[in-house]
């Protein structure tokens, strides 16, 4: 009986493989034609995006080389604040209104005043305003110009792409920084026209894969498309790669922006072929799938506990971070949709506890309380030293409420506090990318003194 089971399984798979091979050979030419069409469409999108950014970059370069602006900044301290503000405001207002930008600005290196069409918006001060960090970062980069996606304080904190360019005196000394801002909604209209017309997704991402321009506002400077960076796309052509059985991705470097254009979509022909494969697989293999499902169901709990025991942390009795590597593979790709939130937490002032000799006792007790509180709600691992990572089968809001309660229990029973960061899991990102995004929230709590939970 067992032998017949293996033989029947092999026959079904063999028939499926032959049928699939015939279907693939018949459709390969159609797939090639569709790829050529997608690449031509990519060139059209590239040209349109490049054109939208070329104008503000050129405008900013003209501003930086304008002798009128240079002279004003050189003699700024010889004039009254009112005189300089009047001259610069009129200059910037003309630029903004004539060329239809959401904002235009000049920052003086001498006084650090931030001039806009409405006057002096503020004085750059990184100590009191984190939004002002862009200025010293840009100056220290020694770049002639760059693009920066940020919220415009002078325009109701709307997402804006700023073109920042150095203004230098004839002797080469830095006079300041000037530029214009392109409001994000204008760029979103352009991208959305392509997305709706051609049923695809268009993004601009930086060199780290962080999204800079997206039609979904919540993804701007929040989501990552790290896989696109691995394409090592050049500036003169697209790199075309398949994503799964029906999807594709085209990536191209835009050297003027120092960003990547990423286009993702679905091949219609591939979708038809894949649908045929699925129907064939269902027709040929439903019995085998039911059998494997039953075997997997019985073995799942056993394997899970076995894997956890193999990677048990000796102090906390929780799984170690190696357990996640075994579960999700070396690349850390999520292979399940059961987890909805990721939590990173660690003990505040743990080095002090170590000096007092309390570190081991604290870790042992944290392991105990974690097991009691989260055993059936997900996976909690000891990431390193006093750092812990939890993948939970609950929404971020539910996780926030649970960890507020957990933090209170830890504080009352162990007389310590913890810093907690919580994010919604993005299944298109790796475990590490989700972790790095969440650990920043944990660090933010620590910077404010610890003993808190940060979700948004």
XYZ file of C-alpha atoms in Angstrom:
456
model
C 0.000 0.000 0.000
C 2.767 2.392 0.941
C 4.580 1.552 -2.300
C 1.444 2.214 -4.370
C 1.023 5.562 -2.641
C 4.497 6.656 -3.699
C 4.004 5.338 -7.246
C 0.674 7.136 -7.719
C 2.172 10.342 -6.378
C 5.093 10.092 -8.802
C 2.801 9.423 -11.775
C 0.613 12.429 -11.010
C 3.606 14.723 -10.657
C 5.137 13.330 -13.848
C 1.949 14.024 -15.820
C 1.783 17.495 -14.382
C 5.421 18.186 -15.294
C 4.909 17.072 -18.920
C 1.762 19.176 -19.305
C 3.409 22.180 -17.703
C 6.442 21.911 -19.991
C 4.240 21.875 -23.103
C 2.293 24.901 -21.867
C 5.497 26.776 -21.049
C 7.008 26.200 -24.516
C 3.826 27.428 -26.177
C 3.682 30.615 -24.118
C 7.389 31.562 -24.016
C 7.187 33.715 -27.164
C 4.184 35.633 -25.807
C 6.106 36.290 -22.582
C 9.053 37.731 -24.554
C 6.753 40.089 -26.452
C 5.141 41.241 -23.223
C 8.571 41.889 -21.679
C 9.518 44.128 -24.638
C 6.238 46.021 -24.219
C 6.887 46.524 -20.488
C 10.395 47.855 -21.139
C 9.067 50.366 -23.691
C 6.462 51.481 -21.185
C 9.222 51.822 -18.574
C 11.162 54.171 -20.880
C 8.064 56.350 -21.268
C 7.561 56.527 -17.492
C 11.273 57.257 -16.953
C 11.192 60.173 -19.423
C 8.048 61.626 -17.815
C 9.450 61.428 -14.277
C 12.818 62.831 -15.395
C 11.090 65.752 -17.104
C 9.098 66.564 -13.939
C 12.312 66.778 -11.902
C 14.522 68.426 -14.536
C 12.739 71.773 -14.314
C 13.072 72.301 -10.510
C 16.695 71.144 -10.591
C 17.471 73.565 -13.413
C 15.604 76.380 -11.624
C 17.611 75.795 -8.447
C 20.886 75.842 -10.392
C 19.923 79.149 -11.999
C 19.078 80.556 -8.548
C 22.461 79.506 -7.151
C 24.332 81.206 -9.997
C 22.248 84.412 -9.879
C 24.576 87.317 -9.047
C 21.667 89.196 -7.465
C 21.185 86.449 -4.888
C 24.928 86.057 -4.335
C 25.387 89.801 -3.741
C 22.502 89.906 -1.254
C 24.009 87.074 0.790
C 27.524 88.563 0.630
C 26.298 91.947 1.929
C 23.523 90.572 4.161
C 25.103 91.743 7.416
C 25.698 95.236 6.005
C 21.946 95.680 5.425
C 19.103 95.800 7.880
C 17.102 92.640 8.433
C 14.047 94.382 7.004
C 15.853 95.368 3.783
C 17.264 91.882 3.158
C 13.935 90.230 3.927
C 12.057 92.560 1.570
C 14.475 91.919 -1.313
C 14.626 88.147 -0.862
C 10.889 87.726 -0.267
C 10.067 89.562 -3.490
C 12.655 87.478 -5.355
C 11.343 84.170 -3.992
C 7.695 85.141 -4.441
C 8.322 85.873 -8.115
C 9.989 82.501 -8.570
C 7.210 80.639 -6.795
C 4.345 82.316 -8.623
C 5.857 82.498 -12.090
C 7.141 78.922 -12.114
C 4.351 77.402 -9.990
C 6.348 75.791 -7.185
C 4.858 75.058 -3.791
C 7.802 76.796 -2.123
C 11.075 78.557 -2.792
C 13.687 79.297 -0.164
C 17.122 80.633 0.685
C 19.156 79.795 3.795
C 21.993 82.135 4.752
C 25.194 80.532 5.980
C 26.078 83.694 7.947
C 22.824 84.202 9.859
C 21.139 80.812 9.338
C 17.935 82.671 8.458
C 15.464 80.624 6.422
C 13.925 83.036 3.882
C 10.719 82.224 1.972
C 8.316 84.230 -0.165
C 6.537 85.211 3.047
C 9.631 86.512 4.831
C 11.878 84.909 7.423
C 10.245 81.605 8.233
C 12.701 80.750 11.023
C 16.351 80.608 11.996
C 17.949 77.208 11.419
C 18.636 75.609 14.804
C 19.262 71.866 14.988
C 19.194 71.954 18.780
C 15.519 72.910 18.977
C 14.129 71.592 15.694
C 14.944 68.138 14.307
C 13.562 69.267 10.942
C 16.603 71.553 10.613
C 19.122 68.702 10.570
C 18.926 68.589 6.795
C 20.972 71.797 6.535
C 24.233 70.731 8.243
C 23.907 67.256 6.702
C 23.715 68.734 3.221
C 26.516 71.251 3.805
C 28.824 68.572 5.213
C 28.077 66.234 2.298
C 29.933 68.619 -0.069
C 27.374 67.853 -2.769
C 26.520 70.568 -5.265
C 22.859 69.698 -4.931
C 20.590 66.934 -3.735
C 16.942 66.031 -3.366
C 15.346 65.710 0.046
C 11.866 64.401 0.804
C 10.521 66.083 3.913
C 7.506 67.838 5.353
C 7.375 71.556 4.513
C 6.960 73.526 7.742
C 6.120 76.634 5.724
C 3.340 74.847 3.842
C 1.181 73.070 6.444
C 3.737 70.271 6.842
C 2.835 68.782 3.479
C 5.151 66.163 1.997
C 7.464 67.958 -0.412
C 10.499 67.073 -2.511
C 13.055 69.838 -1.987
C 15.891 70.584 -4.391
C 18.764 71.893 -2.242
C 21.704 73.543 -3.975
C 24.817 75.312 -2.660
C 25.220 79.048 -3.206
C 28.881 80.018 -3.338
C 30.745 83.297 -3.650
C 33.179 83.936 -6.537
C 36.027 82.846 -4.234
C 34.292 79.515 -3.606
C 33.204 80.192 -0.038
C 29.761 78.995 1.030
C 27.072 81.683 1.130
C 24.129 79.429 1.856
C 21.669 77.027 0.303
C 18.736 77.769 -1.980
C 16.169 75.817 -3.931
C 12.553 75.102 -4.645
C 10.038 72.562 -3.398
C 7.765 70.348 -5.472
C 4.691 69.378 -3.491
C 4.276 65.600 -3.280
C 0.661 65.621 -4.435
C 1.746 66.934 -7.865
C 4.165 64.034 -8.277
C 1.530 61.609 -7.018
C -0.864 62.731 -9.753
C 1.749 61.840 -12.375
C 2.501 58.420 -10.887
C -1.164 57.655 -10.292
C -1.952 58.294 -13.958
C 0.477 55.516 -14.928
C -0.641 53.184 -12.146
C -4.337 53.404 -13.000
C -3.852 53.266 -16.759
C -1.380 50.368 -16.878
C -2.198 48.506 -13.635
C 1.269 48.776 -12.132
C 3.098 50.383 -9.202
C 5.653 53.187 -9.572
C 8.067 54.287 -6.832
C 11.139 56.409 -6.388
C 13.471 55.015 -3.715
C 16.804 56.180 -2.323
C 20.056 54.225 -2.311
C 18.935 52.291 0.770
C 15.602 51.298 -0.758
C 13.570 53.729 1.379
C 10.545 55.016 -0.530
C 10.797 58.753 -1.357
C 7.841 59.179 -3.724
C 4.697 57.023 -3.642
C 1.012 57.462 -4.439
C 0.317 56.008 -0.972
C 1.288 58.825 1.378
C 1.687 56.531 4.395
C 4.537 54.682 2.620
C 6.666 57.807 2.028
C 9.915 57.504 4.030
C 8.368 54.518 5.807
C 8.263 51.570 3.406
C 11.294 49.878 1.866
C 11.774 48.178 -1.505
C 15.131 46.714 -0.559
C 14.975 43.993 -3.232
C 15.172 46.630 -5.980
C 18.559 47.859 -4.713
C 19.982 44.372 -5.249
C 19.276 44.735 -8.972
C 22.296 47.097 -9.229
C 20.463 48.930 -12.002
C 22.543 51.311 -14.189
C 21.464 54.745 -15.394
C 21.258 53.885 -19.099
C 18.759 51.007 -19.025
C 16.243 49.091 -16.944
C 17.014 45.858 -15.140
C 14.054 43.534 -15.690
C 13.406 40.790 -13.160
C 10.522 38.436 -12.475
C 8.701 38.527 -9.157
C 6.986 35.277 -8.431
C 5.070 33.431 -11.146
C 3.231 36.426 -12.636
C 4.892 39.625 -11.433
C 7.812 41.670 -12.739
C 9.987 44.514 -11.532
C 11.902 47.070 -13.604
C 14.582 49.153 -11.895
C 16.673 52.010 -13.270
C 19.034 54.465 -11.602
C 18.306 58.185 -12.057
C 21.702 59.796 -11.615
C 20.333 63.366 -11.557
C 18.274 62.450 -8.503
C 20.518 59.753 -6.978
C 17.333 57.684 -6.665
C 16.049 54.519 -8.299
C 12.886 54.370 -10.378
C 11.087 51.113 -9.514
C 8.151 49.851 -11.585
C 6.293 46.723 -10.493
C 3.418 45.014 -12.258
C 1.794 41.801 -13.431
C 2.412 40.088 -16.782
C -0.995 39.300 -18.248
C 0.374 36.417 -20.285
C 2.185 35.022 -17.262
C -1.018 35.334 -15.303
C -2.863 33.214 -17.889
C -0.109 30.604 -17.897
C 0.020 30.534 -14.137
C -3.765 30.176 -13.927
C -3.495 27.171 -16.228
C -0.798 25.688 -14.029
C -2.958 26.169 -10.964
C -6.006 24.512 -12.532
C -3.878 21.632 -13.724
C -2.268 21.238 -10.334
C -5.651 21.248 -8.615
C -7.040 18.674 -11.014
C -4.029 16.363 -10.781
C -2.914 16.751 -7.218
C -5.849 17.407 -4.902
C -5.603 13.977 -3.324
C -1.875 14.358 -2.725
C -2.355 17.807 -1.220
C -4.962 16.512 1.211
C -2.635 13.749 2.252
C 0.300 16.114 2.750
C -1.933 18.499 4.655
C -2.901 15.808 7.129
C 0.718 14.743 7.620
C 1.835 18.340 8.024
C -0.955 19.032 10.515
C 0.172 16.172 12.722
C 3.864 17.025 12.492
C 3.590 20.823 12.759
C 3.375 21.130 16.527
C 6.076 18.524 17.070
C 8.512 20.230 14.665
C 7.824 23.646 16.144
C 8.642 22.528 19.661
C 11.652 20.573 18.442
C 13.062 23.630 16.635
C 12.465 25.855 19.653
C 14.249 23.416 21.951
C 17.235 23.251 19.592
C 17.695 27.019 19.881
C 16.671 27.626 23.474
C 18.443 30.464 25.261
C 19.930 28.920 28.449
C 19.167 31.953 30.645
C 15.643 33.035 29.674
C 14.497 29.629 28.323
C 13.121 31.548 25.334
C 14.140 30.789 21.735
C 17.308 32.532 20.555
C 17.479 34.638 17.384
C 18.825 31.567 15.523
C 15.336 30.120 15.796
C 14.012 32.893 13.507
C 16.715 32.091 10.987
C 15.594 28.448 10.899
C 11.935 29.407 10.610
C 12.259 32.151 7.976
C 15.520 31.106 6.252
C 18.849 32.882 5.822
C 17.191 35.789 3.964
C 14.566 36.255 6.680
C 11.546 36.201 4.360
C 8.141 35.861 6.009
C 6.552 32.569 4.942
C 3.318 32.993 6.896
C 0.631 35.630 7.361
C -0.187 34.710 10.952
C 1.958 37.470 12.475
C 0.524 40.983 12.363
C 2.867 43.020 14.560
C 6.532 43.083 15.541
C 7.730 44.335 18.932
C 11.270 45.220 20.037
C 11.892 45.839 23.740
C 14.862 45.983 26.050
C 15.663 46.714 29.666
C 16.428 50.328 30.602
C 19.784 50.947 32.318
C 20.693 47.275 32.022
C 24.397 48.063 32.390
C 23.649 49.406 35.879
C 21.845 46.182 36.772
C 24.811 44.199 35.495
C 27.175 46.148 37.736
C 24.883 45.379 40.678
C 24.898 41.686 39.786
C 21.156 41.613 39.052
C 21.389 40.967 35.309
C 20.946 37.177 35.281
C 18.055 37.235 37.738
C 16.302 39.930 35.685
C 16.687 37.979 32.429
C 15.429 34.767 34.048
C 12.328 36.510 35.356
C 11.669 38.335 32.078
C 11.777 34.951 30.340
C 9.240 33.615 32.825
C 6.856 36.574 32.484
C 7.147 36.538 28.691
C 6.257 32.849 28.587
C 3.252 33.428 30.812
C 2.013 36.450 28.874
C 2.720 35.600 25.221
C 3.153 31.808 24.903
C 0.055 31.342 22.735
C 0.061 34.730 21.064
C 3.195 34.451 18.907
C 6.965 34.043 19.153
C 9.243 35.960 21.536
C 13.007 35.498 21.163
C 16.010 36.824 23.012
C 17.672 38.859 20.268
C 20.843 39.828 22.122
C 21.839 40.577 25.709
C 18.801 42.477 27.091
C 17.086 42.919 23.704
C 13.972 40.906 22.856
C 11.912 40.622 19.649
C 8.296 39.451 19.495
C 6.287 38.429 16.419
C 2.663 38.515 17.567
C -0.651 37.289 16.185
C -2.389 40.519 17.143
C -2.764 43.986 15.680
C -0.305 46.743 16.674
C -3.088 48.379 18.703
C -3.697 45.162 20.621
C 0.041 44.676 21.067
C 0.354 48.215 22.447
C -2.315 47.554 25.077
C -0.731 44.207 25.959
C 2.758 45.683 26.388
C 1.530 48.587 28.478
C 0.154 45.960 30.835
C 3.337 43.854 30.541
C 5.573 46.890 31.268
C 3.529 47.673 34.367
C 3.865 44.075 35.588
C 7.639 44.094 35.030
C 7.973 47.393 36.864
C 5.930 46.221 39.836
C 7.543 42.799 40.198
C 11.158 43.401 39.145
C 11.547 47.131 39.911
C 12.877 47.828 36.402
C 11.506 49.547 33.322
C 11.568 48.616 29.650
C 11.483 50.566 26.381
C 9.126 49.166 23.751
C 8.749 49.820 20.018
C 5.827 48.379 18.015
C 5.212 48.233 14.247
C 2.793 46.576 11.906
C 4.571 43.778 10.040
C 5.079 44.444 6.331
C 5.085 40.964 4.768
C 6.831 42.276 1.627
C 9.876 43.150 3.741
C 12.355 40.829 5.424
C 12.412 40.171 9.152
C 15.526 42.377 9.453
C 13.935 45.344 7.658
C 10.865 45.084 9.905
C 13.204 44.813 12.907
C 15.308 47.869 11.974
C 12.158 49.932 11.443
C 10.814 48.904 14.858
C 14.050 49.170 16.838
C 14.174 52.874 15.919
C 10.935 53.316 17.870
C 12.486 51.490 20.822
C 15.475 53.861 20.639
C 13.111 56.832 20.480
C 11.563 55.734 23.793
C 15.037 55.393 25.310
C 16.015 58.887 24.168
C 13.025 60.223 26.122
C 14.094 58.464 29.304
C 12.731 54.957 28.692
C 9.759 53.322 30.416
C 7.346 53.667 27.528
C 5.632 52.093 24.541
C 5.878 53.717 21.100
C 3.672 52.494 18.256
C 2.990 55.367 15.795
